[in-house]
Amino acid sequence: MSGSRARSAASATSAMPAQCGFTLIECMIALTLGMLVIAAATALLVTAQQTYSVIDDNARIDEAGATALAALGASIRQAAYADHGGLTAPLQPPFNALFGFDNTASNAQNDPFGPPSSSLPKPVNGSDVLVTRFMATDSTGKPDRTMQNCAGTALKKRPAGDGDGVYGWSVFYIKRSEAGHEPELFCKYVDDKGAFRADAIAHGVEAMQFLYGIDRNGDGLPETFLQAAAIEDSDWKKVTAVSIALSIRGAASSSPWSPSSAASQAAAGIRHLFGAAYSAQHAAGDPGVSLDLAGFKPDERNRPRRIVRGIVMLRNGGGLRRGG
């Protein structure tokens, strides 16, 4: 009896076909689960890349702002410096040792004190130009290696024995780069051959504005801050402080710009470099103190940007003068 049951079970088992592979339903379930895992991984990768891009862009903005303020502050503080340690009074510069121009373009070749050139491009977003001069030699006429221009270099040989020769230059202006047309902060200076040169020192600086603090009562502190065009020629020697405002932007748009997008409309607002109150009173006569992003190119509107401000006191304010 038991033998017949065993034979019956064996024959039944041998008659059942062996299972090979997966059924169609199992394959579809596996494919669906795999696609979900790949989609989740892709979304995580895209999010990580976007987060990294935002962090990197903000870090670049911070770095550009710190670099620009440091370079401007150093040049403003040493403006009008002269070595009074000799037996005779130092030569005076033939022009103001600190001077500014509103809504002005510049390049590496043009004379900072010359008339505007028709070959220059339009100013970038109404940006200003700042000119500073400092004595680059000691009282004996030898090059002073401790006095450096905005490019971080010192005079290497003795210049001509006149006020213009012994004084170095540090000129700041905004210009678009040759490649990519991105705005940059440029530093212009005089090399050892007496020719102007310019180097980009901060990328993404799209606007630069200055206000000059005037000390009218002689106590060393400014009573009022004015734009360059509002300062009388005789008052430049009374400048004791410079207020700086920079607009710095990142390299990539945070999101595609669309006229109907609420985020795009919010981003395309007005940025006030010296605050809304100053813009309300002076924007008409001081171009560039407010930036209307609605007039920017679509790929520039939604970029991350930041307003950076600072006030620098002059150390050598009493030395400012304008010669004939």
Coordinates of C-alpha atoms in Angstrom, one line a residue:
M1 CA 0.0 0.0 0.0
S2 CA 2.6 2.4 1.0
G3 CA 4.7 1.5 -2.0
S4 CA 1.8 2.3 -4.4
R5 CA 1.3 5.7 -2.7
A6 CA 5.0 6.5 -3.1
R7 CA 4.9 5.5 -6.8
S8 CA 1.8 7.7 -7.3
A9 CA 3.4 10.7 -5.7
A10 CA 6.6 10.3 -7.7
S11 CA 4.7 10.0 -10.9
A12 CA 2.6 13.1 -10.0
T13 CA 5.8 15.0 -9.2
S14 CA 7.5 14.0 -12.4
A15 CA 4.5 15.1 -14.4
M16 CA 4.6 18.8 -13.0
P17 CA 6.8 21.0 -15.2
A18 CA 9.8 22.7 -13.6
Q19 CA 9.5 26.6 -13.3
C20 CA 12.2 28.6 -15.3
G21 CA 12.6 32.4 -15.0
F22 CA 9.9 35.0 -14.0
T23 CA 6.4 35.4 -15.1
L24 CA 5.4 38.5 -17.0
I25 CA 3.7 40.0 -13.9
E26 CA 6.8 39.5 -11.9
C27 CA 9.0 41.2 -14.5
M28 CA 6.6 44.2 -14.7
I29 CA 6.7 44.6 -10.9
A30 CA 10.5 44.4 -10.9
L31 CA 10.8 46.9 -13.7
T32 CA 8.4 49.3 -12.0
L33 CA 10.3 49.1 -8.7
G34 CA 13.6 49.6 -10.5
M35 CA 12.3 52.6 -12.3
L36 CA 11.1 54.1 -9.0
V37 CA 14.5 53.6 -7.5
I38 CA 16.3 55.2 -10.5
A39 CA 13.8 58.1 -10.5
A40 CA 14.4 58.7 -6.8
A41 CA 18.2 58.5 -7.2
T42 CA 18.1 60.9 -10.1
A43 CA 15.9 63.4 -8.2
L44 CA 18.3 63.2 -5.3
L45 CA 21.3 63.8 -7.6
V46 CA 19.6 66.8 -9.3
T47 CA 18.7 68.2 -5.9
A48 CA 22.3 67.7 -4.6
Q49 CA 23.7 69.4 -7.8
Q50 CA 21.3 72.4 -7.4
T51 CA 22.1 72.7 -3.7
Y52 CA 25.9 72.6 -4.5
S53 CA 25.4 75.2 -7.3
V54 CA 23.5 77.6 -4.9
I55 CA 26.1 77.2 -2.1
D56 CA 29.0 77.6 -4.6
D57 CA 27.4 80.7 -6.1
N58 CA 26.8 82.3 -2.7
A59 CA 30.3 81.5 -1.7
R60 CA 31.6 83.2 -4.8
I61 CA 29.4 86.3 -4.1
D62 CA 30.8 86.5 -0.6
E63 CA 34.4 86.1 -1.9
A64 CA 33.9 88.7 -4.6
G65 CA 32.4 91.2 -2.1
A66 CA 35.2 90.7 0.5
T67 CA 37.9 91.0 -2.2
A68 CA 36.3 94.2 -3.7
L69 CA 35.8 95.9 -0.3
A70 CA 39.4 95.0 0.8
A71 CA 40.9 96.4 -2.4
L72 CA 38.8 99.5 -2.3
G73 CA 39.4 100.1 1.4
A74 CA 43.2 99.7 1.2
S75 CA 43.4 102.2 -1.7
I76 CA 41.1 104.7 -0.1
R77 CA 43.0 104.6 3.2
Q78 CA 46.3 105.2 1.6
A79 CA 45.1 107.9 -0.8
A80 CA 47.1 111.1 -0.5
Y81 CA 49.9 109.4 1.4
A82 CA 53.2 111.2 1.3
D83 CA 56.5 110.6 3.2
H84 CA 57.2 113.7 5.3
G85 CA 60.3 112.3 6.9
G86 CA 62.7 114.2 4.7
L87 CA 64.3 117.6 5.1
T88 CA 62.0 119.1 2.5
A89 CA 58.3 118.8 2.0
P90 CA 57.3 116.0 -0.4
L91 CA 56.2 116.7 -3.9
Q92 CA 52.4 117.1 -4.3
P93 CA 50.4 115.3 -7.0
P94 CA 49.3 117.4 -9.9
F95 CA 45.7 116.4 -9.4
N96 CA 43.5 115.4 -6.6
A97 CA 44.8 112.4 -4.6
L98 CA 41.2 111.1 -4.4
F99 CA 38.6 111.8 -7.1
G100 CA 35.5 110.2 -8.5
F101 CA 33.3 110.2 -11.6
D102 CA 29.6 109.3 -11.7
N103 CA 28.1 107.0 -14.3
T104 CA 31.4 106.6 -16.2
A105 CA 33.1 103.9 -18.2
S106 CA 36.9 103.3 -18.3
N107 CA 39.4 100.9 -19.8
A108 CA 43.1 100.2 -19.4
Q109 CA 44.3 103.0 -21.8
N110 CA 42.3 106.1 -21.2
D111 CA 43.5 109.0 -19.0
P112 CA 41.5 108.9 -15.7
F113 CA 41.5 112.7 -15.7
G114 CA 41.0 113.2 -19.4
P115 CA 37.8 113.9 -21.3
P116 CA 35.4 111.0 -21.9
S117 CA 36.4 109.0 -24.9
S118 CA 33.8 108.1 -27.6
S119 CA 35.6 104.7 -28.0
L120 CA 34.6 103.7 -24.5
P121 CA 31.5 101.5 -24.0
K122 CA 28.5 102.7 -22.0
P123 CA 28.9 102.6 -18.2
V124 CA 27.9 99.2 -16.7
N125 CA 24.6 99.8 -14.9
G126 CA 25.5 103.5 -14.2
S127 CA 28.6 102.5 -12.2
D128 CA 31.1 105.1 -10.9
V129 CA 34.9 105.4 -11.2
L130 CA 37.2 106.0 -8.3
V131 CA 40.7 107.4 -8.6
T132 CA 43.2 107.4 -5.8
R133 CA 46.9 108.5 -5.8
F134 CA 49.6 107.9 -3.2
M135 CA 53.3 108.7 -2.9
A136 CA 55.2 105.6 -4.1
T137 CA 58.6 106.7 -3.0
D138 CA 60.2 107.6 0.3
S139 CA 61.4 111.1 1.2
T140 CA 64.7 110.5 -0.6
G141 CA 63.0 109.6 -3.9
K142 CA 63.7 105.8 -3.7
P143 CA 60.9 103.4 -4.4
D144 CA 58.9 102.6 -1.3
R145 CA 58.2 98.9 -1.4
T146 CA 55.6 99.1 1.4
M147 CA 53.3 101.2 -0.7
Q148 CA 51.4 99.0 -3.2
N149 CA 48.8 99.8 -5.8
C150 CA 45.5 98.0 -6.2
A151 CA 47.2 95.2 -8.1
G152 CA 49.4 94.5 -5.1
T153 CA 52.6 95.7 -6.7
A154 CA 55.1 98.3 -5.7
L155 CA 57.3 100.6 -7.7
K156 CA 60.5 98.9 -8.8
K157 CA 62.5 101.8 -10.0
R158 CA 62.9 105.5 -9.3
P159 CA 60.4 107.6 -11.3
A160 CA 60.8 111.0 -12.7
G161 CA 61.4 113.8 -10.2
D162 CA 58.0 115.4 -10.4
G163 CA 54.7 115.1 -8.6
D164 CA 53.1 112.9 -11.2
G165 CA 56.1 110.6 -11.4
V166 CA 56.5 109.9 -7.7
Y167 CA 52.8 109.2 -7.1
G168 CA 51.2 105.9 -7.9
W169 CA 47.7 105.2 -9.2
S170 CA 44.9 102.9 -8.1
V171 CA 41.8 103.4 -10.3
F172 CA 38.6 101.3 -10.0
Y173 CA 35.9 100.8 -12.5
I174 CA 33.4 98.2 -13.8
K175 CA 33.8 96.6 -17.2
R176 CA 32.3 93.6 -18.9
S177 CA 34.8 90.8 -19.5
E178 CA 35.8 90.0 -23.1
A179 CA 34.6 86.4 -22.8
G180 CA 31.0 86.0 -21.6
H181 CA 30.4 89.7 -21.2
E182 CA 30.1 89.3 -17.4
P183 CA 30.7 92.4 -15.3
E184 CA 33.9 92.6 -13.3
L185 CA 35.7 95.0 -11.0
F186 CA 38.9 96.2 -12.7
C187 CA 41.9 97.8 -11.1
K188 CA 44.0 100.2 -13.2
Y189 CA 47.5 101.2 -12.3
V190 CA 50.8 102.4 -13.8
D191 CA 53.5 99.9 -14.6
D192 CA 57.3 100.4 -14.5
K193 CA 57.3 101.7 -18.0
G194 CA 54.8 104.5 -17.1
A195 CA 51.9 102.9 -19.0
F196 CA 48.5 102.2 -17.6
R197 CA 47.5 98.5 -17.1
A198 CA 44.3 97.0 -15.8
D199 CA 43.5 93.7 -14.1
A200 CA 40.2 92.2 -13.1
I201 CA 40.1 91.6 -9.4
A202 CA 36.5 90.6 -8.6
H203 CA 34.1 88.8 -10.8
G204 CA 30.3 89.4 -10.8
V205 CA 30.4 93.0 -9.6
E206 CA 27.6 94.4 -11.7
A207 CA 27.3 97.9 -10.2
M208 CA 29.5 100.2 -8.1
Q209 CA 28.5 103.4 -6.4
F210 CA 30.4 105.9 -4.2
L211 CA 29.3 108.8 -1.9
Y212 CA 32.0 111.1 -0.5
G213 CA 31.9 112.4 3.1
I214 CA 32.7 116.1 3.3
D215 CA 34.2 117.6 6.4
R216 CA 33.3 121.3 6.3
N217 CA 34.1 122.3 9.9
G218 CA 37.5 120.7 10.1
D219 CA 36.9 118.2 12.9
G220 CA 37.9 115.2 10.8
L221 CA 34.4 113.8 10.5
P222 CA 32.0 114.1 7.5
E223 CA 28.9 116.2 7.9
T224 CA 27.3 115.1 4.6
F225 CA 27.8 112.5 1.9
L226 CA 27.6 113.6 -1.7
Q227 CA 27.9 112.1 -5.1
A228 CA 30.9 113.1 -7.2
A229 CA 28.9 115.4 -9.5
A230 CA 27.7 117.4 -6.5
I231 CA 31.1 118.2 -5.1
E232 CA 32.8 121.5 -5.8
D233 CA 36.4 121.3 -7.1
S234 CA 37.7 123.0 -3.9
D235 CA 35.8 120.5 -1.7
W236 CA 37.6 117.4 -2.8
K237 CA 40.4 118.2 -0.3
K238 CA 37.7 118.0 2.5
V239 CA 36.8 114.4 1.7
T240 CA 37.4 112.4 4.9
A241 CA 35.3 109.3 4.2
V242 CA 34.0 107.3 1.2
S243 CA 30.8 105.3 1.3
I244 CA 30.9 102.2 -1.0
A245 CA 27.9 100.2 -2.4
L246 CA 28.3 97.2 -4.7
S247 CA 25.8 94.9 -6.3
I248 CA 27.3 91.5 -6.8
R249 CA 25.6 88.6 -8.7
G250 CA 26.2 84.9 -9.1
A251 CA 26.9 83.0 -12.3
A252 CA 23.7 80.9 -12.7
S253 CA 20.0 81.6 -12.6
S254 CA 18.2 80.1 -9.7
S255 CA 15.3 79.2 -12.0
P256 CA 14.2 79.9 -15.6
W257 CA 12.7 83.4 -16.0
S258 CA 9.1 83.7 -17.2
P259 CA 7.0 86.9 -17.3
S260 CA 4.1 85.0 -15.8
S261 CA 6.1 83.3 -13.1
A262 CA 5.4 84.8 -9.6
A263 CA 9.0 84.0 -8.6
S264 CA 10.4 85.7 -11.6
Q265 CA 8.2 88.8 -11.0
A266 CA 9.4 88.9 -7.4
A267 CA 13.0 88.6 -8.5
A268 CA 12.7 91.3 -11.2
G269 CA 12.3 94.1 -8.6
I270 CA 14.4 97.2 -7.9
R271 CA 17.6 96.9 -5.9
H272 CA 18.7 100.1 -4.0
L273 CA 22.4 100.3 -3.5
F274 CA 22.2 103.0 -0.8
G275 CA 18.7 102.2 0.3
A276 CA 15.3 103.1 -0.9
A277 CA 15.3 106.5 0.9
Y278 CA 18.4 107.7 -1.0
S279 CA 17.1 106.4 -4.3
A280 CA 13.8 108.2 -3.8
Q281 CA 15.6 111.6 -3.5
H282 CA 18.6 111.1 -5.8
A283 CA 18.0 108.3 -8.3
A284 CA 17.1 110.8 -11.1
G285 CA 20.4 112.7 -10.8
D286 CA 22.6 109.7 -9.7
P287 CA 22.2 106.9 -12.2
G288 CA 23.0 103.5 -10.9
V289 CA 22.0 103.9 -7.3
S290 CA 18.9 101.8 -8.1
L291 CA 18.8 98.8 -10.4
D292 CA 15.5 97.9 -12.1
L293 CA 16.0 94.2 -12.8
A294 CA 13.0 94.2 -15.2
G295 CA 15.3 95.9 -17.7
F296 CA 18.0 93.2 -17.4
K297 CA 18.3 90.3 -19.9
P298 CA 16.2 87.3 -19.0
D299 CA 19.2 85.1 -18.1
E300 CA 20.4 87.8 -15.7
R301 CA 17.2 88.6 -13.8
N302 CA 16.9 85.5 -11.6
R303 CA 20.6 85.3 -10.6
P304 CA 21.4 85.4 -6.9
R305 CA 22.7 88.8 -6.0
R306 CA 23.7 90.8 -2.9
I307 CA 24.2 94.4 -2.0
V308 CA 27.5 95.0 -0.2
R309 CA 28.2 98.3 1.6
G310 CA 31.0 99.8 3.6
I311 CA 32.4 103.2 4.8
V312 CA 36.1 103.8 4.7
M313 CA 37.8 106.7 6.5
L314 CA 40.8 108.4 4.9
R315 CA 44.0 108.4 6.9
N316 CA 45.5 111.3 4.9
G317 CA 42.6 113.5 4.3
G318 CA 44.5 116.7 5.0
G319 CA 46.8 116.0 2.0
L320 CA 44.1 116.2 -0.6
R321 CA 44.6 119.0 -3.0
R322 CA 44.3 119.9 -6.7
G323 CA 47.2 121.6 -8.4
G324 CA 47.3 123.7 -11.5

